[in-house]
CSV table of N, CA, C and O in Angstrom, one decimal:
chain,number,residue,atom,x,y,z
A,60,UNK,N,-5.7,14.0,-2.3
A,60,UNK,CA,-6.6,13.8,-1.2
A,60,UNK,C,-6.9,12.3,-1.1
A,60,UNK,O,-7.3,11.7,-2.0
A,61,UNK,N,-6.8,11.8,0.1
A,61,UNK,CA,-7.2,10.4,0.4
A,61,UNK,C,-8.7,10.3,0.4
A,61,UNK,O,-9.4,11.2,0.8
A,62,UNK,N,-9.2,9.2,-0.1
A,62,UNK,CA,-10.6,8.9,-0.2
A,62,UNK,C,-11.0,7.6,0.4
A,62,UNK,O,-10.4,6.6,0.0
A,63,UNK,N,-11.8,7.6,1.4
A,63,UNK,CA,-12.2,6.4,2.1
A,63,UNK,C,-12.8,5.4,1.2
A,63,UNK,O,-13.6,5.7,0.3
A,64,UNK,N,-12.5,4.1,1.4
A,64,UNK,CA,-13.2,3.0,0.8
A,64,UNK,C,-13.0,1.8,1.6
A,64,UNK,O,-11.9,1.6,2.3
A,65,UNK,N,-13.9,0.9,1.6
A,65,UNK,CA,-13.8,-0.4,2.3
A,65,UNK,C,-12.9,-1.3,1.4
A,65,UNK,O,-13.0,-1.3,0.2
A,66,UNK,N,-12.0,-2.1,2.0
A,66,UNK,CA,-11.2,-3.0,1.3
A,66,UNK,C,-11.7,-4.4,1.5
A,66,UNK,O,-12.1,-4.8,2.6
A,67,UNK,N,-11.7,-5.2,0.5
A,67,UNK,CA,-12.1,-6.6,0.6
A,67,UNK,C,-11.2,-7.4,1.4
A,67,UNK,O,-10.0,-7.1,1.5
A,68,UNK,N,-11.7,-8.4,2.0
A,68,UNK,CA,-11.0,-9.4,2.9
A,68,UNK,C,-10.1,-8.8,4.0
A,68,UNK,O,-9.0,-9.1,4.2
A,69,UNK,N,-10.8,-7.8,4.6
A,69,UNK,CA,-10.2,-7.2,5.8
A,69,UNK,C,-10.9,-7.6,7.0
A,69,UNK,O,-10.4,-8.4,7.8
A,70,UNK,N,-12.1,-7.1,7.2
A,70,UNK,CA,-13.0,-7.5,8.3
A,70,UNK,C,-12.6,-6.9,9.7
A,70,UNK,O,-13.2,-7.3,10.7
A,71,UNK,N,-11.7,-6.0,9.7
A,71,UNK,CA,-11.3,-5.4,11.0
A,71,UNK,C,-12.5,-4.8,11.7
A,71,UNK,O,-12.7,-4.9,13.0
A,72,UNK,N,-13.4,-4.2,11.0
A,72,UNK,CA,-14.6,-3.6,11.6
A,72,UNK,C,-15.6,-4.7,12.1
A,72,UNK,O,-16.5,-4.3,12.9
A,73,UNK,N,-15.4,-5.9,11.8
A,73,UNK,CA,-16.2,-7.0,12.2
A,73,UNK,C,-15.8,-7.5,13.6
A,73,UNK,O,-16.4,-8.4,14.2
A,74,UNK,N,-14.7,-7.0,14.1
A,74,UNK,CA,-14.3,-7.3,15.5
A,74,UNK,C,-15.0,-6.3,16.4
A,74,UNK,O,-14.7,-5.2,16.4
A,75,UNK,N,-16.0,-6.8,17.0
A,75,UNK,CA,-17.0,-6.0,17.8
A,75,UNK,C,-16.7,-6.0,19.3
A,75,UNK,O,-17.6,-5.5,20.0
A,76,UNK,N,-15.6,-6.4,19.7
A,76,UNK,CA,-15.3,-6.6,21.1
A,76,UNK,C,-15.8,-5.3,21.9
A,76,UNK,O,-15.2,-4.2,21.8
A,77,UNK,N,-16.8,-5.5,22.8
A,77,UNK,CA,-17.4,-4.3,23.5
A,77,UNK,C,-16.3,-3.6,24.4
A,77,UNK,O,-16.4,-2.4,24.5
A,78,UNK,N,-15.4,-4.4,25.0
A,78,UNK,CA,-14.4,-3.8,25.8
A,78,UNK,C,-13.5,-2.8,25.0
A,78,UNK,O,-13.0,-1.8,25.6
A,79,UNK,N,-13.4,-3.0,23.7
A,79,UNK,CA,-12.6,-2.0,22.9
A,79,UNK,C,-13.4,-0.8,22.6
A,79,UNK,O,-12.9,0.2,22.0
A,80,UNK,N,-14.7,-0.8,22.9
A,80,UNK,CA,-15.6,0.3,22.6
A,80,UNK,C,-16.4,0.7,23.8
A,80,UNK,O,-17.6,0.5,23.8
A,81,UNK,N,-15.8,1.2,24.9
A,81,UNK,CA,-16.5,1.4,26.1
A,81,UNK,C,-17.6,2.5,26.0
A,81,UNK,O,-18.4,2.7,26.9
A,82,UNK,N,-17.6,3.3,24.9
A,82,UNK,CA,-18.5,4.4,24.8
A,82,UNK,C,-19.7,4.0,23.9
A,82,UNK,O,-20.4,4.9,23.4
A,83,UNK,N,-20.0,2.8,23.7
A,83,UNK,CA,-21.1,2.3,22.8
A,83,UNK,C,-22.4,3.0,23.1
A,83,UNK,O,-23.1,3.4,22.3
A,84,UNK,N,-22.7,3.1,24.4
A,84,UNK,CA,-24.0,3.7,24.9
A,84,UNK,C,-24.1,5.2,24.5
A,84,UNK,O,-25.2,5.7,24.5
A,85,UNK,N,-23.0,5.8,24.2
A,85,UNK,CA,-23.0,7.2,23.9
A,85,UNK,C,-23.5,7.5,22.5
A,85,UNK,O,-24.0,8.5,22.2
A,86,UNK,N,-23.2,6.5,21.6
A,86,UNK,CA,-23.6,6.8,20.2
A,86,UNK,C,-24.6,5.8,19.6
A,86,UNK,O,-25.0,5.9,18.4
A,87,UNK,N,-24.9,4.7,20.3
A,87,UNK,CA,-25.9,3.8,19.8
A,87,UNK,C,-27.2,3.9,20.6
A,87,UNK,O,-27.2,4.1,21.9
A,88,UNK,N,-28.3,3.9,19.9
A,88,UNK,CA,-29.6,4.0,20.6
A,88,UNK,C,-29.8,2.6,21.4
A,88,UNK,O,-29.1,1.7,21.0
A,89,UNK,N,-30.7,2.6,22.3
A,89,UNK,CA,-30.9,1.3,23.1
A,89,UNK,C,-31.2,0.1,22.1
A,89,UNK,O,-30.6,-0.9,22.3
A,90,UNK,N,-32.1,0.3,21.1
A,90,UNK,CA,-32.3,-0.8,20.2
A,90,UNK,C,-31.0,-1.2,19.4
A,90,UNK,O,-30.7,-2.4,19.2
A,91,UNK,N,-30.3,-0.2,18.9
A,91,UNK,CA,-29.0,-0.5,18.2
A,91,UNK,C,-28.0,-1.1,19.1
A,91,UNK,O,-27.3,-2.1,18.7
A,92,UNK,N,-27.9,-0.7,20.3
A,92,UNK,CA,-27.0,-1.3,21.3
A,92,UNK,C,-27.3,-2.8,21.5
A,92,UNK,O,-26.4,-3.7,21.5
A,93,UNK,N,-28.6,-3.1,21.7
A,93,UNK,CA,-29.0,-4.4,21.9
A,93,UNK,C,-28.7,-5.3,20.7
A,93,UNK,O,-28.2,-6.4,20.8
A,94,UNK,N,-28.9,-4.8,19.5
A,94,UNK,CA,-28.6,-5.5,18.2
A,94,UNK,C,-27.1,-5.7,18.2
A,94,UNK,O,-26.6,-6.8,17.9
A,95,UNK,N,-26.3,-4.7,18.4
A,95,UNK,CA,-24.9,-4.7,18.4
A,95,UNK,C,-24.4,-5.9,19.3
A,95,UNK,O,-23.6,-6.7,18.9
A,96,UNK,N,-24.8,-5.8,20.5
A,96,UNK,CA,-24.4,-6.8,21.5
A,96,UNK,C,-24.8,-8.2,21.1
A,96,UNK,O,-24.1,-9.2,21.4
A,97,UNK,N,-25.9,-8.4,20.5
A,97,UNK,CA,-26.4,-9.7,20.0
A,97,UNK,C,-25.5,-10.2,18.9
A,97,UNK,O,-25.5,-11.4,18.6
A,98,UNK,N,-24.8,-9.3,18.2
A,98,UNK,CA,-24.0,-9.7,17.1
A,98,UNK,C,-22.6,-10.2,17.5
A,98,UNK,O,-21.8,-10.7,16.7
A,99,UNK,N,-22.2,-9.9,18.8
A,99,UNK,CA,-20.9,-10.2,19.3
A,99,UNK,C,-20.8,-11.7,19.5
A,99,UNK,O,-21.6,-12.3,20.3
A,100,UNK,N,-19.9,-12.4,18.8
A,100,UNK,CA,-19.7,-13.8,19.0
A,100,UNK,C,-18.3,-14.1,19.6
A,100,UNK,O,-17.7,-13.3,20.3
A,101,UNK,N,-17.8,-15.3,19.3
A,101,UNK,CA,-16.6,-15.8,19.8
A,101,UNK,C,-15.4,-14.9,19.5
A,101,UNK,O,-15.2,-14.5,18.4
A,102,UNK,N,-14.7,-14.6,20.6
A,102,UNK,CA,-13.5,-13.8,20.4
A,102,UNK,C,-13.8,-12.3,20.1
A,102,UNK,O,-12.9,-11.6,19.7
A,103,UNK,N,-15.1,-11.9,20.2
A,103,UNK,CA,-15.5,-10.6,19.9
A,103,UNK,C,-15.8,-10.4,18.4
A,103,UNK,O,-16.2,-9.2,18.1
A,104,UNK,N,-15.7,-11.4,17.6
A,104,UNK,CA,-16.0,-11.3,16.2
A,104,UNK,C,-17.5,-11.3,16.0
A,104,UNK,O,-18.3,-12.0,16.6
A,105,UNK,N,-18.0,-10.6,15.0
A,105,UNK,CA,-19.4,-10.6,14.6
A,105,UNK,C,-19.8,-11.9,14.2
A,105,UNK,O,-19.1,-12.6,13.5
A,106,UNK,N,-21.0,-12.3,14.6
A,106,UNK,CA,-21.5,-13.7,14.3
A,106,UNK,C,-21.8,-13.8,12.8
A,106,UNK,O,-21.9,-14.9,12.2
A,107,UNK,N,-21.8,-12.6,12.1
A,107,UNK,CA,-22.1,-12.6,10.6
A,107,UNK,C,-20.8,-12.5,9.8
A,107,UNK,O,-20.9,-12.4,8.6
A,108,UNK,N,-19.7,-12.6,10.4
A,108,UNK,CA,-18.4,-12.5,9.7
A,108,UNK,C,-18.0,-13.9,9.4
A,108,UNK,O,-17.9,-14.8,10.2
A,109,UNK,N,-17.7,-14.1,8.1
A,109,UNK,CA,-17.2,-15.4,7.6
A,109,UNK,C,-15.7,-15.4,7.6
A,109,UNK,O,-15.1,-14.7,6.8
A,110,UNK,N,-15.1,-16.0,8.6
A,110,UNK,CA,-13.6,-16.0,8.8
A,110,UNK,C,-12.9,-16.6,7.6
A,110,UNK,O,-11.8,-16.2,7.2
A,111,UNK,N,-13.5,-17.6,7.0
A,111,UNK,CA,-12.8,-18.3,5.8
A,111,UNK,C,-12.7,-17.4,4.6
A,111,UNK,O,-11.7,-17.2,4.0
A,112,UNK,N,-13.8,-16.7,4.3
A,112,UNK,CA,-13.9,-15.8,3.1
A,112,UNK,C,-13.5,-14.4,3.5
A,112,UNK,O,-13.2,-13.6,2.6
A,113,UNK,N,-13.4,-14.2,4.8
A,113,UNK,CA,-13.0,-12.8,5.3
A,113,UNK,C,-14.0,-11.8,4.8
A,113,UNK,O,-13.5,-10.7,4.3
A,114,UNK,N,-15.3,-12.0,4.9
A,114,UNK,CA,-16.3,-11.1,4.5
A,114,UNK,C,-17.5,-11.2,5.3
A,114,UNK,O,-17.8,-12.2,5.9
A,115,UNK,N,-18.3,-10.2,5.2
A,115,UNK,CA,-19.6,-10.1,6.0
A,115,UNK,C,-20.6,-11.0,5.2
A,115,UNK,O,-20.8,-10.8,4.0
A,116,UNK,N,-21.3,-11.8,5.9
A,116,UNK,CA,-22.4,-12.7,5.3
A,116,UNK,C,-23.7,-11.9,5.1
A,116,UNK,O,-24.5,-12.4,4.4
A,117,UNK,N,-23.8,-10.7,5.7
A,117,UNK,CA,-25.1,-9.9,5.6
A,117,UNK,C,-24.7,-8.5,5.0
A,117,UNK,O,-25.5,-7.6,5.3
A,118,UNK,N,-23.7,-8.4,4.3
A,118,UNK,CA,-23.2,-7.1,3.9
A,118,UNK,C,-24.3,-6.2,3.3
A,118,UNK,O,-24.4,-5.0,3.7
A,119,UNK,N,-25.1,-6.7,2.4
A,119,UNK,CA,-26.2,-5.9,1.8
A,119,UNK,C,-27.3,-5.5,2.7
A,119,UNK,O,-28.0,-4.5,2.5
A,120,UNK,N,-27.4,-6.2,3.8
A,120,UNK,CA,-28.5,-5.9,4.8
A,120,UNK,C,-27.9,-5.6,6.2
A,120,UNK,O,-28.7,-5.7,7.2
A,121,UNK,N,-26.7,-5.3,6.3
A,121,UNK,CA,-26.0,-5.0,7.6
A,121,UNK,C,-26.7,-3.8,8.2
A,121,UNK,O,-27.3,-3.0,7.6
A,122,UNK,N,-26.6,-3.8,9.6
A,122,UNK,CA,-27.2,-2.7,10.3
A,122,UNK,C,-26.6,-1.3,10.0
A,122,UNK,O,-25.5,-1.2,9.5
A,123,UNK,N,-27.4,-0.3,10.2
A,123,UNK,CA,-26.9,1.1,9.9
A,123,UNK,C,-25.6,1.4,10.6
A,123,UNK,O,-24.8,2.2,10.0
A,124,UNK,N,-25.4,0.9,11.8
A,124,UNK,CA,-24.1,1.3,12.5
A,124,UNK,C,-22.9,0.6,11.8
A,124,UNK,O,-21.8,0.9,12.2
A,125,UNK,N,-23.1,-0.3,10.9
A,125,UNK,CA,-22.0,-0.9,10.2
A,125,UNK,C,-21.8,-0.3,8.8
A,125,UNK,O,-20.9,-0.7,8.1
A,126,UNK,N,-22.5,0.8,8.5
A,126,UNK,CA,-22.4,1.5,7.2
A,126,UNK,C,-21.7,2.8,7.4
A,126,UNK,O,-21.9,3.5,8.3
A,127,UNK,N,-20.8,3.1,6.4
A,127,UNK,CA,-20.2,4.4,6.4
A,127,UNK,C,-21.0,5.3,5.5
A,127,UNK,O,-20.9,5.3,4.3
A,128,UNK,N,-21.9,6.0,6.1
A,128,UNK,CA,-22.9,6.9,5.5
A,128,UNK,C,-22.9,8.2,6.2
A,128,UNK,O,-23.0,8.2,7.5
A,129,UNK,N,-22.9,9.3,5.5
A,129,UNK,CA,-22.8,10.6,6.1
A,129,UNK,C,-23.9,10.9,7.2
A,129,UNK,O,-23.6,11.3,8.3
A,130,UNK,N,-25.2,10.5,6.8
A,130,UNK,CA,-26.3,10.7,7.8
A,130,UNK,C,-26.1,10.0,9.1
A,130,UNK,O,-26.3,10.5,10.2
A,131,UNK,N,-25.6,8.7,9.0
A,131,UNK,CA,-25.4,7.9,10.2
A,131,UNK,C,-24.3,8.5,11.0
A,131,UNK,O,-24.4,8.6,12.2
A,132,UNK,N,-23.2,8.9,10.4
A,132,UNK,CA,-22.0,9.4,11.1
A,132,UNK,C,-22.4,10.8,11.8
A,132,UNK,O,-21.9,11.1,12.9
A,133,UNK,N,-23.2,11.5,11.1
A,133,UNK,CA,-23.7,12.8,11.7
A,133,UNK,C,-24.5,12.5,13.0
A,133,UNK,O,-24.3,13.1,14.0
A,134,UNK,N,-25.5,11.6,12.8
A,134,UNK,CA,-26.4,11.2,13.9
A,134,UNK,C,-25.6,10.6,15.1
A,134,UNK,O,-25.8,10.9,16.2
A,135,UNK,N,-24.8,9.6,14.8
A,135,UNK,CA,-24.1,8.8,15.8
A,135,UNK,C,-23.0,9.6,16.5
A,135,UNK,O,-22.8,9.5,17.7
A,136,UNK,N,-22.2,10.3,15.7
A,136,UNK,CA,-20.9,10.9,16.2
A,136,UNK,C,-20.9,12.4,16.1
A,136,UNK,O,-19.9,13.0,16.6
A,137,UNK,N,-21.9,13.0,15.5
A,137,UNK,CA,-21.9,14.5,15.3
A,137,UNK,C,-20.9,15.0,14.3
A,137,UNK,O,-20.4,16.1,14.3
A,138,UNK,N,-20.5,14.1,13.4
A,138,UNK,CA,-19.6,14.4,12.3
A,138,UNK,C,-20.3,15.1,11.1
A,138,UNK,O,-21.3,14.5,10.6
A,139,UNK,N,-19.9,16.2,10.7
A,139,UNK,CA,-20.5,16.9,9.6
A,139,UNK,C,-20.2,16.2,8.3
A,139,UNK,O,-19.1,15.6,8.2
A,140,UNK,N,-21.1,16.2,7.3
A,140,UNK,CA,-20.9,15.4,6.1
A,140,UNK,C,-19.6,15.7,5.4
A,140,UNK,O,-18.9,14.7,4.9
A,141,UNK,N,-19.1,16.9,5.4
A,141,UNK,CA,-17.8,17.2,4.8
A,141,UNK,C,-16.6,16.6,5.5
A,141,UNK,O,-15.5,16.5,4.9
A,142,UNK,N,-16.8,16.1,6.7
A,142,UNK,CA,-15.7,15.6,7.5
A,142,UNK,C,-15.8,14.0,7.6
A,142,UNK,O,-14.9,13.4,8.2
A,143,UNK,N,-16.8,13.4,7.0
A,143,UNK,CA,-17.0,12.0,7.1
A,143,UNK,C,-15.8,11.2,6.5
A,143,UNK,O,-15.3,10.2,7.1
A,144,UNK,N,-15.3,11.6,5.3
A,144,UNK,CA,-14.2,10.9,4.7
A,144,UNK,C,-13.0,10.8,5.6
A,144,UNK,O,-12.5,9.7,5.8
A,145,UNK,N,-12.5,11.9,6.1
A,145,UNK,CA,-11.3,11.9,7.0
A,145,UNK,C,-11.6,11.1,8.3
A,145,UNK,O,-10.7,10.4,8.7
A,146,UNK,N,-12.8,11.3,8.8
A,146,UNK,CA,-13.2,10.6,10.1
A,146,UNK,C,-13.2,9.1,9.8
A,146,UNK,O,-12.7,8.3,10.6
A,147,UNK,N,-13.8,8.7,8.7
A,147,UNK,CA,-13.9,7.2,8.4
A,147,UNK,C,-12.5,6.6,8.2
A,147,UNK,O,-12.2,5.5,8.6
A,148,UNK,N,-11.6,7.4,7.5
A,148,UNK,CA,-10.2,6.9,7.3
A,148,UNK,C,-9.6,6.7,8.6
A,148,UNK,O,-8.9,5.7,8.9
A,149,UNK,N,-9.7,7.7,9.5
A,149,UNK,CA,-9.0,7.6,10.8
A,149,UNK,C,-9.6,6.4,11.6
A,149,UNK,O,-8.8,5.7,12.3
A,150,UNK,N,-10.9,6.2,11.6
A,150,UNK,CA,-11.5,5.1,12.3
A,150,UNK,C,-11.1,3.8,11.8
A,150,UNK,O,-10.7,2.9,12.6
A,151,UNK,N,-11.0,3.6,10.5
A,151,UNK,CA,-10.6,2.4,9.9
A,151,UNK,C,-9.1,2.1,10.2
A,151,UNK,O,-8.8,1.0,10.6
A,152,UNK,N,-8.3,3.1,10.1
A,152,UNK,CA,-6.9,2.9,10.4
A,152,UNK,C,-6.7,2.4,11.8
A,152,UNK,O,-5.9,1.5,12.1
A,153,UNK,N,-7.4,3.1,12.7
A,153,UNK,CA,-7.3,2.8,14.1
A,153,UNK,C,-7.8,1.3,14.4
A,153,UNK,O,-7.2,0.6,15.1
A,154,UNK,N,-8.9,1.0,13.8
A,154,UNK,CA,-9.5,-0.4,14.0
A,154,UNK,C,-8.6,-1.4,13.4
A,154,UNK,O,-8.3,-2.5,14.0
A,155,UNK,N,-8.1,-1.2,12.2
A,155,UNK,CA,-7.2,-2.2,11.5
A,155,UNK,C,-5.9,-2.4,12.3
A,155,UNK,O,-5.5,-3.5,12.5
A,156,UNK,N,-5.3,-1.3,12.8
A,156,UNK,CA,-4.1,-1.4,13.6
A,156,UNK,C,-4.4,-2.1,14.9
A,156,UNK,O,-3.6,-3.0,15.3
A,157,UNK,N,-5.6,-1.9,15.5
A,157,UNK,CA,-5.9,-2.6,16.8
A,157,UNK,C,-6.2,-4.1,16.6
A,157,UNK,O,-5.8,-4.9,17.5
A,158,UNK,N,-6.7,-4.4,15.5
A,158,UNK,CA,-7.0,-5.9,15.2
A,158,UNK,C,-5.8,-6.6,14.6
A,158,UNK,O,-5.5,-7.7,15.0
A,159,UNK,N,-5.2,-6.0,13.6
A,159,UNK,CA,-4.1,-6.7,12.9
A,159,UNK,C,-2.7,-6.2,13.1
A,159,UNK,O,-1.7,-6.9,12.8
A,160,UNK,N,-2.6,-5.0,13.7
A,160,UNK,CA,-1.2,-4.4,13.9
A,160,UNK,C,-0.9,-3.3,12.9
A,160,UNK,O,-1.5,-3.2,11.8
A,161,UNK,N,0.0,-2.5,13.4
A,161,UNK,CA,0.4,-1.3,12.6
A,161,UNK,C,1.3,-1.6,11.4
A,161,UNK,O,1.6,-0.7,10.6
A,162,UNK,N,1.7,-2.8,11.2
A,162,UNK,CA,2.5,-3.2,10.0
A,162,UNK,C,1.8,-4.3,9.3
A,162,UNK,O,2.5,-5.1,8.5
A,163,UNK,N,0.5,-4.5,9.4
A,163,UNK,CA,-0.2,-5.6,8.8
A,163,UNK,C,-0.4,-5.3,7.3
A,163,UNK,O,-0.5,-4.2,6.8
A,164,UNK,N,-0.6,-6.4,6.6
A,164,UNK,CA,-1.0,-6.4,5.2
A,164,UNK,C,-2.3,-5.6,5.0
A,164,UNK,O,-2.4,-4.9,4.1
A,165,UNK,N,-3.2,-5.8,6.0
A,165,UNK,CA,-4.5,-5.1,5.9
A,165,UNK,C,-4.3,-3.6,5.9
A,165,UNK,O,-5.0,-2.9,5.1
A,166,UNK,N,-3.5,-3.1,6.8
A,166,UNK,CA,-3.3,-1.7,6.9
A,166,UNK,C,-2.5,-1.2,5.6
A,166,UNK,O,-2.9,-0.1,5.1
A,167,UNK,N,-1.6,-1.9,5.2
A,167,UNK,CA,-0.9,-1.5,3.9
A,167,UNK,C,-1.9,-1.4,2.8
A,167,UNK,O,-1.9,-0.5,2.0
A,168,UNK,N,-2.7,-2.5,2.6
A,168,UNK,CA,-3.7,-2.5,1.6
A,168,UNK,C,-4.7,-1.3,1.7
A,168,UNK,O,-5.1,-0.7,0.7
A,169,UNK,N,-5.1,-1.0,2.9
A,169,UNK,CA,-6.1,0.1,3.2
A,169,UNK,C,-5.4,1.4,2.8
A,169,UNK,O,-6.0,2.2,2.1
A,170,UNK,N,-4.2,1.6,3.3
A,170,UNK,CA,-3.5,2.9,2.9
A,170,UNK,C,-3.4,3.1,1.4
A,170,UNK,O,-3.6,4.2,0.9
A,171,UNK,N,-3.0,2.0,0.7
A,171,UNK,CA,-2.9,2.1,-0.7
A,171,UNK,C,-4.2,2.4,-1.4
A,171,UNK,O,-4.3,3.2,-2.3
A,172,UNK,N,-5.3,1.7,-0.9
A,172,UNK,CA,-6.6,1.9,-1.5
A,172,UNK,C,-7.1,3.3,-1.3
A,172,UNK,O,-7.7,3.9,-2.2
A,173,UNK,N,-6.9,3.9,-0.2
A,173,UNK,CA,-7.4,5.3,0.1
A,173,UNK,C,-6.5,6.4,-0.4
A,173,UNK,O,-6.9,7.5,-0.5
A,174,UNK,N,-5.3,6.0,-0.8
A,174,UNK,CA,-4.4,7.0,-1.4
A,174,UNK,C,-3.4,7.6,-0.5
A,174,UNK,O,-2.9,8.7,-0.7
A,175,UNK,N,-3.0,6.8,0.5
A,175,UNK,CA,-1.9,7.3,1.4
A,175,UNK,C,-0.6,6.8,0.8
A,175,UNK,O,-0.4,5.8,0.2
């Protein structure tokens, strides 16, 4: 069974381009949406993403919508806790493919890490 995990030096989830997520208002509360939009910087990348180190500068204090946590996924997307793992894997694969491509080193590393 594949098990979701975040891989270091990826950052695909830090590409916040609102046009790529037209349904933001459906799953983010108004305060979360305002925070999300305030985090969008140049080229759609999060202002807290360190491009050189390829990591989040606020990882330990990142907003709840940046965390893969069963309670948040249930609240935001209606995903039952037992389905979070598969849902998170699908979301990450889709985001990595969209940002880096379906043959990218990031996707290969992610697939290996989760057990594909």
